[in-house]
Amino acid sequence: MIDPKPVLIASALIIALLVAALATRGSHGRGALALSFAALAPVAAALTTLAVFGRAISFPPKDFLDGVVLVGVAGVPLGVLIGLGGARAMLGVVGAGGLSVWLFLGRTSSLHERYWDGAVTQHVAVLIGATALALAVRWAAPLRARTTECGLGFALAAVLAAPALGWSGTLVSALLAATVSASSGLPGLLLLLRPGLEAGYAPLHRSAALPQVLLFAGVLANGALYAETPAWSALTLLLAPAVCLLPGPGLGFAALRLMVVTGACGTAAWLSRGEPNPYGY
């Protein structure tokens, strides 16, 4: 049973930073301060979750999960660049690619010889490609007027990833997945209740999406590579929110798409259950 206290405390921080971002966003949502609050929210919440849980993070990173958190922190300024748009956004995208290469290549060196049997390029390509697709879905959401729906879809995937990761042996990753869910779901719920707030929200959405996806992909990879989370399950949880971009106007189609995301992710989580394992957290 996962103790909800770390995630609840982190959620309070998310709400505070979300309110600060909305209060300072200006008419077009591209205020640097507002973008910083939006990009900081998922990372600050993740660090709070770990602190309340009692899990220290080492710098330089000692293990893969330390690297995941470090990548999330480094993603904050890159998220701000992406929110600013233009040429600065391209710098953010290139930086995000570099972070992914460092995480999935440099931090997985212990797997290369013993478990990947020389197929390093293939494994890293799958990890980076899936992360890039998840980012593309999040960044495309405002262009399809699906900001709220995709935010909620991503939140559903992340919250269902929590039991998948917990059942397969990595409790701290499960907590971080729940935190990522809150960092996307709370803004999504707010926009659902107050649709008028969506005006000018797209840059904030894009800024927050980068650290959110990097953290989420990282904790799923932690489960798939270092515990017993099935790789297909991790990929399903990461990419299922793409369903939110499928065509179909109106609230009915939106509800149907979210049901498909929930069904796919719920199935992936349920089938991740296995025998008790020796890893703990």
Short mmCIF file of C-alpha atoms in Angstrom, two decimals:
data_model
loop_
_atom_site.label_atom_id
_atom_site.label_comp_id
_atom_site.label_asym_id
_atom_site.label_seq_id
_atom_site.Cartn_x
_atom_site.Cartn_y
_atom_site.Cartn_z
CA MET A 1 0.00 0.00 0.00
CA ILE A 2 1.45 3.36 -1.07
CA ASP A 3 1.48 6.07 1.59
CA PRO A 4 -0.29 9.04 -0.07
CA LYS A 5 1.25 11.69 2.20
CA PRO A 6 4.30 12.48 0.01
CA VAL A 7 2.12 12.95 -3.06
CA LEU A 8 -0.50 14.99 -1.19
CA ILE A 9 2.13 17.39 0.14
CA ALA A 10 3.68 17.63 -3.33
CA SER A 11 0.23 18.33 -4.80
CA ALA A 12 -0.18 21.33 -2.50
CA LEU A 13 3.10 22.68 -3.88
CA ILE A 14 1.90 22.06 -7.44
CA ILE A 15 -1.26 24.07 -6.78
CA ALA A 16 0.76 26.98 -5.33
CA LEU A 17 3.11 27.07 -8.33
CA LEU A 18 0.19 26.72 -10.76
CA VAL A 19 -1.57 29.69 -9.17
CA ALA A 20 1.67 31.68 -9.36
CA ALA A 21 2.10 30.77 -13.05
CA LEU A 22 -1.46 31.79 -13.90
CA ALA A 23 -1.14 35.03 -11.95
CA THR A 24 2.02 36.11 -13.79
CA ARG A 25 1.41 34.74 -17.29
CA GLY A 26 0.22 37.97 -18.96
CA SER A 27 -2.09 38.06 -21.95
CA HIS A 28 -0.06 35.67 -24.12
CA GLY A 29 1.28 33.35 -21.41
CA ARG A 30 4.92 33.92 -22.33
CA GLY A 31 6.13 35.75 -19.25
CA ALA A 32 9.47 34.25 -18.23
CA LEU A 33 8.46 34.12 -14.57
CA ALA A 34 5.19 32.34 -15.33
CA LEU A 35 6.96 29.84 -17.58
CA SER A 36 9.51 29.21 -14.82
CA PHE A 37 6.75 28.48 -12.30
CA ALA A 38 5.05 26.09 -14.74
CA ALA A 39 8.25 24.21 -15.61
CA LEU A 40 9.37 24.09 -11.98
CA ALA A 41 6.13 22.61 -10.64
CA PRO A 42 6.63 18.92 -11.62
CA VAL A 43 10.29 18.90 -10.56
CA ALA A 44 9.73 20.70 -7.26
CA ALA A 45 6.87 18.31 -6.53
CA ALA A 46 9.06 15.29 -7.35
CA LEU A 47 11.82 16.50 -5.03
CA THR A 48 9.25 17.15 -2.30
CA THR A 49 7.82 13.65 -2.73
CA LEU A 50 11.26 12.11 -2.35
CA ALA A 51 12.11 14.26 0.67
CA VAL A 52 8.89 13.37 2.51
CA PHE A 53 9.36 9.71 1.57
CA GLY A 54 12.90 9.86 2.96
CA ARG A 55 14.76 8.96 -0.22
CA ALA A 56 17.93 11.05 -0.65
CA ILE A 57 19.12 12.05 -4.11
CA SER A 58 22.86 11.92 -4.76
CA PHE A 59 24.81 14.39 -6.86
CA PRO A 60 26.69 13.36 -8.88
CA PRO A 61 24.06 10.66 -9.44
CA LYS A 62 24.91 7.24 -8.05
CA ASP A 63 22.15 5.28 -9.75
CA PHE A 64 19.72 5.55 -12.63
CA LEU A 65 16.89 7.12 -10.61
CA ASP A 66 19.23 9.85 -9.36
CA GLY A 67 19.94 10.53 -13.03
CA VAL A 68 16.21 10.70 -13.80
CA VAL A 69 15.69 13.38 -11.15
CA LEU A 70 18.75 15.30 -12.36
CA VAL A 71 17.38 15.24 -15.91
CA GLY A 72 14.07 16.59 -14.61
CA VAL A 73 15.88 19.46 -12.88
CA ALA A 74 17.90 20.24 -16.02
CA GLY A 75 14.65 20.18 -18.00
CA VAL A 76 13.28 23.23 -16.16
CA PRO A 77 15.30 25.92 -17.99
CA LEU A 78 14.86 24.03 -21.25
CA GLY A 79 11.10 24.01 -20.66
CA VAL A 80 11.20 27.78 -20.22
CA LEU A 81 13.00 28.12 -23.57
CA ILE A 82 10.35 25.98 -25.23
CA GLY A 83 7.59 28.09 -23.71
CA LEU A 84 9.22 31.27 -25.03
CA GLY A 85 8.97 29.89 -28.56
CA GLY A 86 10.90 30.71 -31.72
CA ALA A 87 14.58 29.86 -32.01
CA ARG A 88 14.80 29.51 -28.24
CA ALA A 89 12.32 26.64 -28.42
CA MET A 90 14.68 24.80 -30.78
CA LEU A 91 17.47 25.19 -28.22
CA GLY A 92 15.16 23.62 -25.64
CA VAL A 93 14.35 20.71 -27.95
CA VAL A 94 18.02 20.08 -28.72
CA GLY A 95 18.83 20.24 -25.01
CA ALA A 96 16.05 17.77 -24.24
CA GLY A 97 17.51 15.38 -26.82
CA GLY A 98 20.92 15.66 -25.20
CA LEU A 99 19.47 14.95 -21.76
CA SER A 100 17.72 11.85 -23.10
CA VAL A 101 20.91 10.54 -24.69
CA TRP A 102 22.86 11.09 -21.47
CA LEU A 103 20.19 9.38 -19.36
CA PHE A 104 19.47 6.38 -21.56
CA LEU A 105 23.03 5.81 -22.78
CA GLY A 106 25.36 7.06 -20.06
CA ARG A 107 23.29 6.07 -17.04
CA THR A 108 22.51 2.56 -18.32
CA SER A 109 26.10 1.47 -18.90
CA SER A 110 25.74 -1.34 -16.34
CA LEU A 111 23.21 -3.00 -18.68
CA HIS A 112 25.12 -2.72 -21.94
CA GLU A 113 27.37 -5.76 -21.77
CA ARG A 114 25.51 -8.13 -19.48
CA TYR A 115 21.88 -7.61 -20.51
CA TRP A 116 21.81 -5.72 -23.80
CA ASP A 117 24.35 -8.04 -25.43
CA GLY A 118 25.78 -5.39 -27.72
CA ALA A 119 22.38 -4.11 -28.89
CA VAL A 120 22.93 -0.77 -27.18
CA THR A 121 21.91 1.37 -30.15
CA GLN A 122 18.60 -0.44 -30.52
CA HIS A 123 17.71 -0.17 -26.85
CA VAL A 124 18.66 3.50 -26.59
CA ALA A 125 16.80 4.31 -29.83
CA VAL A 126 13.60 2.76 -28.45
CA LEU A 127 13.93 4.66 -25.15
CA ILE A 128 14.66 8.00 -26.81
CA GLY A 129 12.11 7.47 -29.58
CA ALA A 130 9.29 6.69 -27.14
CA THR A 131 10.19 9.73 -25.04
CA ALA A 132 10.25 11.95 -28.14
CA LEU A 133 6.83 10.67 -29.24
CA ALA A 134 5.37 11.35 -25.80
CA LEU A 135 6.78 14.89 -25.91
CA ALA A 136 5.41 15.44 -29.41
CA VAL A 137 1.94 14.45 -28.24
CA ARG A 138 2.07 16.87 -25.30
CA TRP A 139 3.40 19.73 -27.43
CA ALA A 140 0.83 19.10 -30.19
CA ALA A 141 -2.14 19.22 -27.81
CA PRO A 142 -2.67 23.03 -27.93
CA LEU A 143 -2.47 22.98 -31.75
CA ARG A 144 -5.44 20.58 -31.76
CA ALA A 145 -7.29 22.49 -29.02
CA ARG A 146 -6.77 19.44 -26.78
CA THR A 147 -4.73 21.02 -23.97
CA THR A 148 -7.14 20.03 -21.22
CA GLU A 149 -7.88 16.58 -22.63
CA CYS A 150 -4.24 15.67 -23.19
CA GLY A 151 -3.33 16.97 -19.74
CA LEU A 152 -5.95 14.71 -18.19
CA GLY A 153 -4.97 11.77 -20.43
CA PHE A 154 -1.34 12.09 -19.40
CA ALA A 155 -2.42 12.32 -15.76
CA LEU A 156 -4.49 9.14 -16.08
CA ALA A 157 -1.56 7.29 -17.63
CA ALA A 158 0.80 8.45 -14.89
CA VAL A 159 -1.55 7.65 -12.01
CA LEU A 160 -2.12 4.14 -13.41
CA ALA A 161 1.63 3.76 -13.82
CA ALA A 162 1.95 4.08 -10.04
CA PRO A 163 0.45 0.65 -9.24
CA ALA A 164 2.21 -0.87 -12.27
CA LEU A 165 5.58 0.27 -10.93
CA GLY A 166 4.73 -0.54 -7.33
CA TRP A 167 3.55 -4.05 -8.13
CA SER A 168 6.66 -4.75 -10.15
CA GLY A 169 9.08 -3.74 -7.46
CA THR A 170 9.98 -0.04 -7.48
CA LEU A 171 7.94 1.87 -4.91
CA VAL A 172 9.83 5.14 -5.20
CA SER A 173 9.16 5.19 -8.97
CA ALA A 174 5.49 4.58 -8.22
CA LEU A 175 5.42 7.63 -5.95
CA LEU A 176 7.11 9.76 -8.59
CA ALA A 177 4.62 8.60 -11.22
CA ALA A 178 1.78 9.66 -8.94
CA THR A 179 3.46 13.03 -8.48
CA VAL A 180 3.80 13.48 -12.25
CA SER A 181 0.10 12.64 -12.54
CA ALA A 182 -0.78 15.37 -10.06
CA SER A 183 1.39 17.91 -11.88
CA SER A 184 -0.60 17.31 -15.07
CA GLY A 185 -3.99 16.37 -13.64
CA LEU A 186 -4.44 19.35 -11.31
CA PRO A 187 -3.98 21.91 -14.12
CA GLY A 188 -6.19 19.76 -16.35
CA LEU A 189 -8.98 19.72 -13.77
CA LEU A 190 -8.67 23.47 -13.24
CA LEU A 191 -8.97 24.14 -16.97
CA LEU A 192 -11.91 21.74 -17.17
CA LEU A 193 -13.72 23.63 -14.40
CA ARG A 194 -12.68 27.07 -15.66
CA PRO A 195 -12.34 26.86 -19.46
CA GLY A 196 -11.71 30.60 -19.69
CA LEU A 197 -8.29 30.10 -18.11
CA GLU A 198 -7.14 28.19 -21.19
CA ALA A 199 -6.60 31.45 -23.09
CA GLY A 200 -2.86 31.99 -23.19
CA TYR A 201 -2.20 28.76 -21.31
CA ALA A 202 -0.46 26.89 -24.17
CA PRO A 203 3.08 28.19 -23.45
CA LEU A 204 2.75 27.17 -19.80
CA HIS A 205 1.54 23.74 -20.90
CA ARG A 206 4.54 23.28 -23.21
CA SER A 207 7.00 24.45 -20.56
CA ALA A 208 5.68 22.02 -17.96
CA ALA A 209 5.40 19.17 -20.46
CA LEU A 210 9.16 18.79 -20.90
CA PRO A 211 10.11 18.01 -17.26
CA GLN A 212 6.88 16.04 -16.83
CA VAL A 213 7.60 13.71 -19.76
CA LEU A 214 11.30 13.37 -18.94
CA LEU A 215 10.46 12.39 -15.36
CA PHE A 216 7.68 10.04 -16.42
CA ALA A 217 9.76 8.32 -19.11
CA GLY A 218 12.60 8.04 -16.62
CA VAL A 219 10.60 6.39 -13.85
CA LEU A 220 9.00 3.98 -16.33
CA ALA A 221 12.44 3.12 -17.68
CA ASN A 222 13.64 2.61 -14.12
CA GLY A 223 10.91 0.04 -13.63
CA ALA A 224 11.47 -1.65 -16.99
CA LEU A 225 15.27 -1.75 -16.81
CA TYR A 226 15.96 -2.28 -13.12
CA ALA A 227 12.86 -3.94 -11.65
CA GLU A 228 10.19 -6.16 -13.19
CA THR A 229 7.91 -3.76 -15.04
CA PRO A 230 7.25 -5.34 -18.46
CA ALA A 231 8.74 -3.23 -21.25
CA TRP A 232 5.52 -3.37 -23.28
CA SER A 233 3.59 -2.12 -20.25
CA ALA A 234 5.96 0.82 -19.75
CA LEU A 235 5.67 1.79 -23.43
CA THR A 236 1.87 1.55 -23.29
CA LEU A 237 1.71 3.81 -20.24
CA LEU A 238 4.03 6.36 -21.84
CA LEU A 239 2.37 6.48 -25.26
CA ALA A 240 -1.33 5.88 -24.50
CA PRO A 241 -2.09 9.64 -24.16
CA ALA A 242 -1.51 9.90 -27.95
CA VAL A 243 -5.10 8.62 -28.25
CA CYS A 244 -6.19 12.10 -27.11
CA LEU A 245 -5.09 13.52 -30.49
CA LEU A 246 -7.38 11.24 -32.51
CA PRO A 247 -10.15 13.02 -34.45
CA GLY A 248 -13.64 13.53 -33.13
CA PRO A 249 -15.25 16.78 -31.96
CA GLY A 250 -17.19 17.47 -28.81
CA LEU A 251 -17.32 16.29 -25.23
CA GLY A 252 -18.57 12.82 -26.13
CA PHE A 253 -15.53 11.97 -28.25
CA ALA A 254 -13.24 13.48 -25.62
CA ALA A 255 -14.78 11.25 -22.95
CA LEU A 256 -14.45 8.23 -25.25
CA ARG A 257 -10.76 8.94 -25.89
CA LEU A 258 -10.08 9.29 -22.18
CA MET A 259 -11.88 6.00 -21.57
CA VAL A 260 -9.61 4.32 -24.13
CA VAL A 261 -6.53 5.78 -22.42
CA THR A 262 -7.81 4.57 -19.05
CA GLY A 263 -8.60 1.10 -20.39
CA ALA A 264 -5.23 0.67 -22.08
CA CYS A 265 -3.27 1.94 -19.10
CA GLY A 266 -5.39 0.04 -16.59
CA THR A 267 -4.81 -3.19 -18.52
CA ALA A 268 -1.07 -2.50 -18.70
CA ALA A 269 -0.97 -1.83 -14.97
CA TRP A 270 -2.97 -4.95 -14.07
CA LEU A 271 -0.86 -7.21 -16.25
CA SER A 272 2.29 -5.81 -14.63
CA ARG A 273 1.42 -7.68 -11.47
CA GLY A 274 3.77 -10.53 -10.72
CA GLU A 275 5.18 -12.60 -7.95
CA PRO A 276 6.62 -10.81 -4.93
CA ASN A 277 10.17 -9.78 -5.78
CA PRO A 278 13.30 -9.12 -3.77
CA TYR A 279 13.95 -5.57 -4.93
CA GLY A 280 11.86 -3.59 -2.43
CA TYR A 281 12.26 0.03 -3.44
#
